[in-house]
Amino acid sequence: MATLDDVRAIAQELPGVSESIDGHRGGANWVVGRAAFAWERGPSGRDLTQLAEQGREWPPGEIIGIRTDGEQVKQALLETFPDVFFTIPHFDGYPAVLVRLDRIDLDQLREVITDAWLLKAPKRAAAAWLADHPSERTI
């Protein structure tokens, strides 16, 4: 079981990452440059209404949003690990999934955070990091 502190620790090990508090929702965001790649995500009233209309509920526990490398990767995560990753109508057409921290192990969390960072990091920083971490090449 992972926590927001685990997310924070993993994200802050990556070059150029900063943490900020989202002014809209009040949760933590992890950004590289100006691009968020992971963020704390609670439900909005609209999220809850849309889920209820689908006969679904927002899961308990801490949730983060994480960028994915397009719709195929998003769908693969949702289909392969349905107890860990989920989506909501707000994310339709958006390359991101929601992660149940109480259901993900630390190795998988590190992998999805690193993959998300690689998508948003400056090309040179990503290439240098990959050169120093060849076993981390996941995307």
C-alpha positions in Angstrom: 0.0 0.0 0.0 1.4 3.4 -1.0 0.8 6.8 0.4 1.0 10.4 -0.8 4.4 10.6 1.1 5.6 7.7 -1.2 4.4 9.7 -4.3 6.2 12.7 -3.0 9.4 10.8 -2.3 9.4 9.1 -5.7 8.6 12.3 -7.6 11.2 14.4 -5.9 13.9 11.9 -6.7 13.5 12.9 -10.4 15.4 15.8 -11.9 13.7 19.2 -12.1 10.6 18.2 -10.1 8.8 20.6 -7.9 5.7 20.3 -5.8 3.0 22.9 -5.6 -0.5 23.1 -4.1 -3.2 23.3 -6.7 -5.2 26.5 -6.2 -8.4 25.0 -7.6 -8.6 21.7 -5.5 -6.0 22.3 -2.8 -4.1 19.0 -3.5 -0.4 18.5 -4.3 0.9 18.6 -7.9 4.2 17.3 -9.1 5.5 19.3 -12.0 8.6 19.3 -14.2 9.0 22.7 -15.9 5.4 23.8 -16.2 3.9 20.4 -16.8 2.1 18.4 -14.2 2.7 14.7 -14.4 1.1 13.6 -11.2 -1.4 15.2 -8.9 -3.5 14.5 -5.8 -7.1 14.1 -6.9 -10.2 14.1 -4.9 -13.7 14.0 -6.4 -15.7 17.0 -7.3 -19.4 17.2 -6.9 -19.8 16.7 -10.6 -17.5 13.7 -10.5 -19.7 12.1 -7.8 -22.9 12.9 -9.8 -21.6 11.4 -13.0 -20.3 8.3 -11.3 -23.7 7.9 -9.5 -25.4 8.1 -12.9 -23.2 5.2 -14.0 -23.9 3.2 -10.9 -20.4 3.7 -9.6 -18.8 5.3 -6.6 -15.6 7.2 -5.9 -13.3 4.7 -4.2 -12.1 5.3 -0.6 -8.5 6.2 0.2 -6.0 8.5 -1.3 -6.1 9.0 -5.1 -3.6 10.5 -7.5 -3.9 11.4 -11.2 -1.1 10.3 -13.4 -0.3 11.2 -17.1 -0.1 8.4 -19.6 1.4 8.1 -23.0 -1.9 8.3 -24.9 -5.2 6.4 -25.0 -3.6 3.0 -25.6 -1.5 3.0 -22.5 -4.4 4.4 -20.5 -6.6 1.6 -21.7 -3.9 -1.1 -21.1 -3.5 0.1 -17.5 -7.3 0.1 -16.9 -7.8 -3.3 -18.3 -4.7 -5.0 -16.8 -5.0 -3.5 -13.3 -8.7 -2.7 -12.8 -8.3 -2.7 -9.0 -5.5 -0.1 -9.1 -6.3 2.2 -12.0 -9.6 3.8 -12.8 -11.0 6.7 -14.8 -14.0 9.0 -14.6 -16.0 10.9 -17.3 -14.0 14.0 -16.6 -10.9 12.2 -18.0 -12.6 11.0 -21.2 -10.2 11.7 -24.1 -7.5 12.9 -21.7 -4.2 10.9 -21.4 -4.4 10.2 -17.6 -5.6 7.6 -15.1 -6.5 7.8 -11.5 -4.5 5.6 -9.1 -5.8 4.0 -5.9 -2.8 4.4 -3.6 -4.1 1.7 -1.2 -4.0 -0.8 -4.1 -0.7 -0.1 -5.8 2.7 -1.5 -4.7 5.7 0.8 -4.5 7.5 -0.7 -7.5 4.5 -0.2 -9.8 4.0 3.3 -8.4 7.6 4.2 -9.1 7.2 2.9 -12.7 4.0 4.9 -13.5 5.4 8.1 -11.9 8.7 7.7 -13.8 6.9 7.0 -17.0 4.7 10.1 -16.5 7.8 12.2 -15.7 9.6 11.0 -18.8 6.6 12.2 -20.9 6.8 15.8 -19.5 10.5 16.2 -18.7 12.7 18.2 -21.1 14.1 15.8 -23.7 17.8 16.3 -22.6 16.9 15.7 -18.9 14.9 12.6 -19.8 17.7 11.3 -22.0 20.4 11.9 -19.4 18.3 10.3 -16.7 17.6 7.2 -18.9 21.4 7.0 -19.7 22.1 6.8 -15.9 19.1 4.4 -15.3 19.1 1.9 -18.2 17.0 -0.6 -16.2 14.2 2.0 -15.8 13.4 2.2 -19.5 9.7 1.4 -19.3 8.0 3.5 -22.0 
